[in-house]
XYZ file of C-alpha atoms in Angstrom:
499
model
C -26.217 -2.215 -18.431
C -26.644 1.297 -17.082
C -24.023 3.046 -15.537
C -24.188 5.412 -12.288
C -22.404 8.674 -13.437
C -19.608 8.175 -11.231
C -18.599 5.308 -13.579
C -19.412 2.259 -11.428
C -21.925 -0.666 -12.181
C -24.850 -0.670 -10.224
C -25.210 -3.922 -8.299
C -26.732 -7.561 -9.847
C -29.191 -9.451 -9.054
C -28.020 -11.369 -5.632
C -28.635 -15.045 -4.653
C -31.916 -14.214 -2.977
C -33.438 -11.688 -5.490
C -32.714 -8.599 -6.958
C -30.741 -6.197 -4.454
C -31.741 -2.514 -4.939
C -29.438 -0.685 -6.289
C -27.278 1.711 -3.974
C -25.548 4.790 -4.911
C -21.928 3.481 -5.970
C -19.170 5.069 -3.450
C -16.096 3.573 -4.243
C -15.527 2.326 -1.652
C -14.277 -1.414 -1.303
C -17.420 -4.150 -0.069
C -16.562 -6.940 -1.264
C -13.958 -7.608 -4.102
C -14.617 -7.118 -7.285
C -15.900 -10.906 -8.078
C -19.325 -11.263 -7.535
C -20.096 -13.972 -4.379
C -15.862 -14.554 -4.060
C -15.282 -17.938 -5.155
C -14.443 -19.722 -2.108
C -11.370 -21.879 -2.711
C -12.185 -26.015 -2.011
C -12.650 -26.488 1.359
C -15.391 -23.821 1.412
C -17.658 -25.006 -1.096
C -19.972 -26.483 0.947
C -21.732 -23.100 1.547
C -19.351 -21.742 4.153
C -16.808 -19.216 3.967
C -12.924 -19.990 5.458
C -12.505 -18.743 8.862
C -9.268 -19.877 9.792
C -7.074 -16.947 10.830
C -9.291 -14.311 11.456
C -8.740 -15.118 15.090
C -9.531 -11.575 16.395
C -11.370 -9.423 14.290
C -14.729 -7.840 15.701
C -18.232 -9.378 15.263
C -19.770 -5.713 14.872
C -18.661 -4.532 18.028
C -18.777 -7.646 20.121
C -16.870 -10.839 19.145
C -14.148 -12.241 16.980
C -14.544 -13.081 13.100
C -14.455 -16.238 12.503
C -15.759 -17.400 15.485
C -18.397 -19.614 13.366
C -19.335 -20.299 9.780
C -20.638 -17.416 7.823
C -23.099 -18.525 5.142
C -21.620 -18.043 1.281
C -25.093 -16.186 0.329
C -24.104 -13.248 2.328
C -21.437 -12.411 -0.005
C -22.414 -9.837 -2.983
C -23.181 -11.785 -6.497
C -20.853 -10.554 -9.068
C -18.924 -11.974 -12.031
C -15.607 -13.848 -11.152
C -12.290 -12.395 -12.191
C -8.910 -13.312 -12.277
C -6.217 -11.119 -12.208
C -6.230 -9.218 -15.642
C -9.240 -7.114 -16.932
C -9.502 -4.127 -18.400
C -9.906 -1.988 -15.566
C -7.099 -4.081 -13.556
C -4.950 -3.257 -16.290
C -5.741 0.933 -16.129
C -4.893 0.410 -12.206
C -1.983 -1.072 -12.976
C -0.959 1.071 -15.505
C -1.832 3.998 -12.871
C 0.408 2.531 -10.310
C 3.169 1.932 -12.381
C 3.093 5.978 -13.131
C 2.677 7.219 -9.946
C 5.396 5.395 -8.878
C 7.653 6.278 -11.610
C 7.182 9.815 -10.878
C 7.817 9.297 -7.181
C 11.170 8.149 -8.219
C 12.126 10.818 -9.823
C 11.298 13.826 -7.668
C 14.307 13.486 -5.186
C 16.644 13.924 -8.287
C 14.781 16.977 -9.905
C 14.605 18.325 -6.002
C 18.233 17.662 -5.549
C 19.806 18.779 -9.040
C 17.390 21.377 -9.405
C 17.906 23.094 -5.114
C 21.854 22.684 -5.355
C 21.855 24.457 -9.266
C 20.443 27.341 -7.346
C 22.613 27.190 -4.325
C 20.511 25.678 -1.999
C 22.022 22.836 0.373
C 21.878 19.496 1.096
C 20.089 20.978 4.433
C 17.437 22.562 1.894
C 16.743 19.171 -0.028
C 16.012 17.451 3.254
C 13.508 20.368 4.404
C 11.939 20.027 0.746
C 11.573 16.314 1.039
C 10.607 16.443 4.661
C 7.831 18.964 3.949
C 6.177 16.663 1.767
C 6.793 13.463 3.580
C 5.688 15.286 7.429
C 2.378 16.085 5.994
C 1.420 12.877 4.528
C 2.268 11.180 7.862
C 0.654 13.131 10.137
C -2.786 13.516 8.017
C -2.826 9.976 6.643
C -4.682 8.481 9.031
C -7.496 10.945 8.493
C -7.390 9.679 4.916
C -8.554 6.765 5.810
C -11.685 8.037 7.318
C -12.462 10.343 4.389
C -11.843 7.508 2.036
C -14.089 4.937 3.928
C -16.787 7.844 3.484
C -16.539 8.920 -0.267
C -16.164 7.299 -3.773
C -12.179 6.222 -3.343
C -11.854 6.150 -6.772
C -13.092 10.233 -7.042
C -11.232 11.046 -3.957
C -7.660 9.312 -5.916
C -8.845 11.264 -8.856
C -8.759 14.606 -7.362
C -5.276 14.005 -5.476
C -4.050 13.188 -8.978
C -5.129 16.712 -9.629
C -4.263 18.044 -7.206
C -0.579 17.666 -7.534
C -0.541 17.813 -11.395
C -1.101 21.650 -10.844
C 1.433 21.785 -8.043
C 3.887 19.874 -9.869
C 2.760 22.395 -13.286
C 3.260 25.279 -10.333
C 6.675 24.059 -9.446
C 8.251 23.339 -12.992
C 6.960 27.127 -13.530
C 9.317 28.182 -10.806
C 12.568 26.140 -12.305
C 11.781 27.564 -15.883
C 11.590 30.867 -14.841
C 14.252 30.576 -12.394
C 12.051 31.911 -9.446
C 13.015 29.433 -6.783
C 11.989 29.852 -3.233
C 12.761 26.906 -0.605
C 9.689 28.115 1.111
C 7.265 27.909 -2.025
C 9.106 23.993 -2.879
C 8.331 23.380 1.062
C 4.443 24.468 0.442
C 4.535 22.242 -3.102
C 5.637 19.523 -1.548
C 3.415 19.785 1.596
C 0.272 20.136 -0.432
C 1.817 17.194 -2.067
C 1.510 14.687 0.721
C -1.753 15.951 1.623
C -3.008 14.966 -1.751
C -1.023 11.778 -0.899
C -2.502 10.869 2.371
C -6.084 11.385 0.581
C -4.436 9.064 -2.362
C -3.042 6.163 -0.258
C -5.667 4.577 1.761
C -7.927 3.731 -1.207
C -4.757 1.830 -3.202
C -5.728 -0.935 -0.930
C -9.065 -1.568 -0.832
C -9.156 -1.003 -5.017
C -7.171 -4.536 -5.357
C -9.551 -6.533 -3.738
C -12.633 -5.009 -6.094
C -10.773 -5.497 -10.007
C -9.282 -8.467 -9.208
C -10.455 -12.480 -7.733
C -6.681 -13.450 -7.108
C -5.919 -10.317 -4.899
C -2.636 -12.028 -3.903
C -1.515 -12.543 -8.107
C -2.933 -8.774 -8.396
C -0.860 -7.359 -5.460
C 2.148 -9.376 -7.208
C 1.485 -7.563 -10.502
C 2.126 -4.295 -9.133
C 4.856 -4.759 -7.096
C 6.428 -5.650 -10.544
C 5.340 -2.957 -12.349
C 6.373 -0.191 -9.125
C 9.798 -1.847 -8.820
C 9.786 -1.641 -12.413
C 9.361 2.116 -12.600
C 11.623 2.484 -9.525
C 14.139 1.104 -11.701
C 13.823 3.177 -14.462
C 13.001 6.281 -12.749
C 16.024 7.608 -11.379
C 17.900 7.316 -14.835
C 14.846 8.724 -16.622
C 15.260 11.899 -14.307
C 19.161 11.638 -14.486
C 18.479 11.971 -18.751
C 15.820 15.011 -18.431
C 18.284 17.207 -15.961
C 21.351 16.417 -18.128
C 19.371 17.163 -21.607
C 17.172 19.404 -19.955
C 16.592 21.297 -16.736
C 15.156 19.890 -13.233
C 11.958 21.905 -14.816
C 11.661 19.284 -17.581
C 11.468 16.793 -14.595
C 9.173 18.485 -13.027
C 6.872 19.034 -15.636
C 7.215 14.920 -16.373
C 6.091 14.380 -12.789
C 3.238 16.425 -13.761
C 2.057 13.773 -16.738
C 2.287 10.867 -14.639
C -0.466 12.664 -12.258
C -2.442 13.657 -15.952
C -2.050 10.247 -17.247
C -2.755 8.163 -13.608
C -5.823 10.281 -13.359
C -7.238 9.315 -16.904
C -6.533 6.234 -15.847
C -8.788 6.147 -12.643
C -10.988 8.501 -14.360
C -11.480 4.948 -16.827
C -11.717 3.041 -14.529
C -15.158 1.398 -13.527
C -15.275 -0.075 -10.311
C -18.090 -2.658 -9.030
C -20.156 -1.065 -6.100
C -19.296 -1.761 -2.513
C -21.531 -4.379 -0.592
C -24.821 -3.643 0.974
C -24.383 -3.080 4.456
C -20.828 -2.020 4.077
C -21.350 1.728 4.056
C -22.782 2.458 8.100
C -20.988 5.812 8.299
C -23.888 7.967 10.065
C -21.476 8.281 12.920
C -19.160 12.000 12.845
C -15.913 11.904 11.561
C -14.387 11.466 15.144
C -16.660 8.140 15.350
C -15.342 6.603 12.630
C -11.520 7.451 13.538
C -11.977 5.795 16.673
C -13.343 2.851 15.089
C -10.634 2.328 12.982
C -8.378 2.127 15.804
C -11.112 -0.467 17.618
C -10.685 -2.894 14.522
C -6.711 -1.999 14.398
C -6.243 -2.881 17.807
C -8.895 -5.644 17.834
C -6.563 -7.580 15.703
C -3.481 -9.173 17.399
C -1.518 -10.038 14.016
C -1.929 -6.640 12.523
C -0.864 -4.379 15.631
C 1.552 -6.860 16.649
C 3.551 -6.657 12.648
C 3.293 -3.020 12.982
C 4.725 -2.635 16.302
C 7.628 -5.286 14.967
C 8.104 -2.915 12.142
C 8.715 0.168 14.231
C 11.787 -1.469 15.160
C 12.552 -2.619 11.809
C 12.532 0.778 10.512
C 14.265 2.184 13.846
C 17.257 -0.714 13.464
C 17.554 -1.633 10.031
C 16.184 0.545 7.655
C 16.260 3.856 8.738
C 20.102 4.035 9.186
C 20.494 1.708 6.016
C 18.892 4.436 3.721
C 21.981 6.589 4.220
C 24.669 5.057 5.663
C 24.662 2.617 2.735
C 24.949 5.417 0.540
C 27.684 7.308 1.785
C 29.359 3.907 2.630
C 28.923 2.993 -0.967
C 30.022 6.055 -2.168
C 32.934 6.348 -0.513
C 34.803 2.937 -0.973
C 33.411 2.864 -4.458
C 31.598 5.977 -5.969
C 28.502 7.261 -7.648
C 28.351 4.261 -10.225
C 28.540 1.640 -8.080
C 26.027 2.861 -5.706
C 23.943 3.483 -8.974
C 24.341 -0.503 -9.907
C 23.545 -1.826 -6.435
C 20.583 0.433 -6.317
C 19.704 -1.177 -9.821
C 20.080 -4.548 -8.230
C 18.063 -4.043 -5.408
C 15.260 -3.026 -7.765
C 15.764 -6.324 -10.040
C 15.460 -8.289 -6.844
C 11.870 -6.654 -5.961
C 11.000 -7.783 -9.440
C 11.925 -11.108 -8.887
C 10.557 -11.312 -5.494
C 7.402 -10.338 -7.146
C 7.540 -12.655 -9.737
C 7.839 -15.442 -6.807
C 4.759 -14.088 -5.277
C 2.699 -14.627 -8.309
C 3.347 -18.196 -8.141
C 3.676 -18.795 -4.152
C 0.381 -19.719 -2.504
C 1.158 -20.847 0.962
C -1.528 -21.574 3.461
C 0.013 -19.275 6.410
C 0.950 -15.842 4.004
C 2.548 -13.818 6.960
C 4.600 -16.824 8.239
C 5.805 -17.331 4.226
C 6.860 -13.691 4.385
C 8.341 -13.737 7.597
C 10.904 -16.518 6.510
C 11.621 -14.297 3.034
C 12.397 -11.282 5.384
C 15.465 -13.086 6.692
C 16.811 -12.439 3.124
C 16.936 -8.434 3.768
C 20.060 -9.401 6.186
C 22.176 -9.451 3.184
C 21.867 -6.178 1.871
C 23.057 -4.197 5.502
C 25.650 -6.853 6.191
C 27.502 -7.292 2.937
C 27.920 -3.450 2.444
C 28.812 -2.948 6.908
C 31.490 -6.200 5.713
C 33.127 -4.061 3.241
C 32.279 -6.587 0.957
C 33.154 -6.028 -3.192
C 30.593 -4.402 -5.657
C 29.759 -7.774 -7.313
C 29.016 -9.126 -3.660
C 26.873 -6.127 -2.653
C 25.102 -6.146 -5.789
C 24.238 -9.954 -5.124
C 22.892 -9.191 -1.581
C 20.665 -6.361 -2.933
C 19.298 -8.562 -5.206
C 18.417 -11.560 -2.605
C 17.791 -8.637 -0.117
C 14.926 -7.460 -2.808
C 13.644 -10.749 -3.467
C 12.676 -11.510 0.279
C 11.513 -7.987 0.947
C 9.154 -7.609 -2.421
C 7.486 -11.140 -1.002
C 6.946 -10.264 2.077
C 5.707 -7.109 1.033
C 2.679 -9.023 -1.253
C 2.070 -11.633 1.242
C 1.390 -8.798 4.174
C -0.590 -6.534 1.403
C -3.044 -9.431 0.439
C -3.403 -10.629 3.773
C -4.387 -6.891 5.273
C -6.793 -6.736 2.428
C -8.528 -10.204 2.610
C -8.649 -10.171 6.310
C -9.951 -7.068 6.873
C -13.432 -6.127 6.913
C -14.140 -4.047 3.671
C -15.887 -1.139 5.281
C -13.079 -0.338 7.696
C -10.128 -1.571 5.291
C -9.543 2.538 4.211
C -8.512 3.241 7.484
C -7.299 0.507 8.716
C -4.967 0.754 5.696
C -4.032 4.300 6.816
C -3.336 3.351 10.224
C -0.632 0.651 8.649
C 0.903 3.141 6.853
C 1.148 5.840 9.104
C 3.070 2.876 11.957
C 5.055 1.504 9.189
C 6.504 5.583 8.135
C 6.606 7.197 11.793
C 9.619 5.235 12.775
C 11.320 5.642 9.635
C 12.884 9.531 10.145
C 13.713 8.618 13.732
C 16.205 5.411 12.276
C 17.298 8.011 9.850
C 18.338 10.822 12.420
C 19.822 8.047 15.039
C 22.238 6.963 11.696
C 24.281 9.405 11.673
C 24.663 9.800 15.554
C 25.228 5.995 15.781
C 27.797 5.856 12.872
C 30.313 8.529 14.519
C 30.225 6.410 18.168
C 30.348 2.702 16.454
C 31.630 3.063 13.125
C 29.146 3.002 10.063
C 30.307 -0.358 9.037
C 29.877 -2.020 12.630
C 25.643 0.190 12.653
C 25.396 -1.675 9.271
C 26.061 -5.001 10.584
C 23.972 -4.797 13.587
C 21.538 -3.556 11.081
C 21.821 -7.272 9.312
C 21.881 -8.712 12.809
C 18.412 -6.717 13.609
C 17.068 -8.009 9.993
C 17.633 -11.387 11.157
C 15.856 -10.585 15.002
C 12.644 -8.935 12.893
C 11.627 -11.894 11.186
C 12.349 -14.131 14.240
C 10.221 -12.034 16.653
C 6.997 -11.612 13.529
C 7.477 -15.953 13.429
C 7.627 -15.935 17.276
C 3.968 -14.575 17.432
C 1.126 -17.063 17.371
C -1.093 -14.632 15.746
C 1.320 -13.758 12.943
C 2.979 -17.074 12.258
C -1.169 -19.218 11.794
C -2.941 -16.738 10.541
C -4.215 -18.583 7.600
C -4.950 -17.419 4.180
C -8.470 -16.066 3.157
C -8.856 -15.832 -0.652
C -11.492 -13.045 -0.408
C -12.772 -10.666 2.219
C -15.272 -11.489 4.643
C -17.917 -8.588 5.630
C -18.227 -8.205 9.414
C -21.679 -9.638 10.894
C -23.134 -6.450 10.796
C -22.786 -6.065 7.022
C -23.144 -10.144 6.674
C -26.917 -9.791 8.585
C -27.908 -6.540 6.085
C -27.067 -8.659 3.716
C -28.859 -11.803 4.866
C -31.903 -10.701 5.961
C -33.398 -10.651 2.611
C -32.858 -14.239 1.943
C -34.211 -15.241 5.952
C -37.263 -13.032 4.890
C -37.846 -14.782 1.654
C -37.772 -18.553 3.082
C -40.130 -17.605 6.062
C -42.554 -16.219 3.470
C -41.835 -19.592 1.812
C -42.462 -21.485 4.851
């Protein structure tokens, strides 16, 4: 089979014929199995449409207000979870989030060796982490318009030479806050182009998006676990430049990974952009908002991230620190990472019927992390709490990831995607700057335990939702009407002509 030159199949034959072949995009139709098997009680010729309670009919009505017909999904080959391209994905992920881990300890050795601040760090990080925020919504319209898998490519790129640029600066001791500030702001540009396509790529390499989502949790919470130390090694052995310059390879190497990669084409139908750029950002906030379970989790989360985690990201810290120093907070850091890995190994196996109401009940398990350390609780304790606290948070996190991308209509997924993100991280910085404030008038131990207390209110208020607590699982995406009838129409053509 011939290959279009951005290294994507061109499309099979389809139930009703041949389907002409369509310039591949990257972009995510339907997944990466060819007609998405249906699990049992679809096989009849219709597609599930439990739980999709409130997405848009094109612009008019809810999904899954009646049976869509099986032939309108795209013919392709079934696959499971592991393939050769899931595999250079996965390996891709696993990088990029090792290097992610390791950044704040080459910024932080490598700012205070130079006699920069703690104040200086914060700016560096903040530089890259303001910029990715505020443009990553607009990522999500670029990536719902071009080839995701070029535009992920070039962000790769993109911050191998400002990562290259930066370990420059630290071997030739030439460091500038203001030139880290423009590395890492350039940084989470690339970022905010990079992000919004990691979702919709699942759904395309893989059948079981919910085992594939599972996979990579593993491998991330992997890499965050070996990160850190990895970084630790190269600044002790060698400067925060050799860091640096391994931050770099993990762009090189995820890149040549993508750059592998060969993704199936996106549905016919799915690709409507001839709308302006403004067009399609307000449509992505249409099909957010049109969708009571996925604007109703992020508005949840705000105050998740205002209550729990944003004051938990340093007040554990200096908590931990203080009663029991560096190590210990190094161990229960280490635990916390083993108990994403195990939460994602539960999530490989877990296939309940309601997803978001399965990951609402793990959530309650994040209480124990906040509350043993605002308890004053023992190292061994702590540890234990991080690792159940892990657990529930790494499920959760697979269960809401597969069901955004097998709800979601694939030609607005990019953005809608974006839209997630950017709710989930607004809040985040504001939780962060209350901490500190909140800690000198209650007590760090006593914000810590209301933290635990405001774990345990989270996942109550996501199960006290309707639209959150039934949604019920779709094993594959559904195209909207719109795209369903382009698709169709062929077939409707062909039996009238048969008639």
């Amino acid at each position: 089979m011939t290959r279009t030159s951005s290294g994507e199949e061109p499309r099979c034959a389809g139930p009703s014929g041949p389907v002409a072949e369509e310039p591949a995009t990257g972009k995510w139709g339907t997944p990466s199995p060819a007609s998405r098997d249906v699990d049992a009680p679809s096989r009849g010729g219709l597609l599930p449409t439990g739980g999709l309670d409130d997405g848009p009919v094109g612009a008019d009505g809810p999904l899954g207000s009646g049976p869509l017909r099986a032939d309108i999904v795209a013919d392709r080959p079934a696959r499971s979870v592991w393939s050769r391209d899931f595999a250079l994905f996965f390996v891709a992920r696993a990088l990029a989030r090792l290097g992610d881990t390791m950044l704040p300890v080459a910024l932080a050795a490598g700012l205070l060796q130079y006699g920069y601040g703690v104040g200086a760090v914060g700016l560096a990080m903040a530089a890259s982490a303001a910029s990715f925020a505020g443009l990553v919504i607009f990522g999500g319209v670029i990536a719902d318009r071009f080839s995701t898998r070029k535009l992920m490519i070039g962000a790769d790129l993109v911050r191998l030479v400002t990562q290259s640029v930066a370990a420059a600066l630290f071997f030739t001791d030439h460091v500038v806050l203001w030139q880290i500030c423009v590395i890492g702001a350039v940084n989470g540009v690339a970022g905010a182009v990079f992000q919004p396509g990691v979702a919709s790529t699942v759904p395309r390499l893989a059948t079981d998006v919910q085992g594939a989502n599972g996979a990579i949790r593993i491998a991330e919470s992997g890499a965050q676990l070996g990160g850190p130390a990895l970084a630790g090694l190269l600044v002790a052995f060698a400067s925060a430049g050799g860091v640096f310059v391994a931050h770099a390879a993990t762009f090189a190497l995820s890149a040549l990974c993508l750059l592998l990669l060969r993704l199936p084409p996106a549905a016919p139908g799915s690709r409507t952009h001839g709308a302006g750029f403004r067009a399609d950002l307000a449509e992505g906030w249409r099909e957010f908002r049109s969708r009571t379970w996925l604007w109703s989790v992020i508005v949840i989360w705000c105050v998740y991230m205002i209550a729990v985690w944003g004051p938990a990201v340093p007040l554990v810290a200096t908590e931990v620190v203080q009663q029991h120093g560096p190590r210990a907070y190094g161990l229960i850091n280490s635990a916390l990472g083993a108990g994403t890995v195990i939460g994602g190994l539960v999530a490989l196996r877990l296939r309940p019927r309601r997803m978001l109401r399965a990951g609402s009940f793990a959530l309650f398990a994040f209480a124990c992390f906040p509350a043993s350390v605002g308890a004053g609780l023992g190292v061994g304790a702590i540890s234990a709490g991080a690792v159940i606290a892990g657990a529930g948070m790494s499920v959760w996190g697979v269960m809401w990831a597969t069901s955004v991308q097998t709800q979601v209509a694939p030609d607005v997924l990019n953005r809608i995607h974006a839209y997630d993100v950017a709710g989930s991280l607004a809040m985040m910085p504001v939780g962060q700057a209350l901490a500190g404030p909140a800690a000198a008038a209650l007590g760090a131990d006593r914000v810590l335990l209301m933290g635990g207390v405001m774990s345990l209110v989270v996942a109550a208020a996501l199960l006290s939702v309707p639209a959150i607590r039934e949604l019920v699982r779709v094993d594959g995406p559904v195209p909207r009407l719109g795209a369903a009838a382009a698709l169709a129409a062929p077939a409707r053509k062909e039996r009238r002509r048969a008639g």
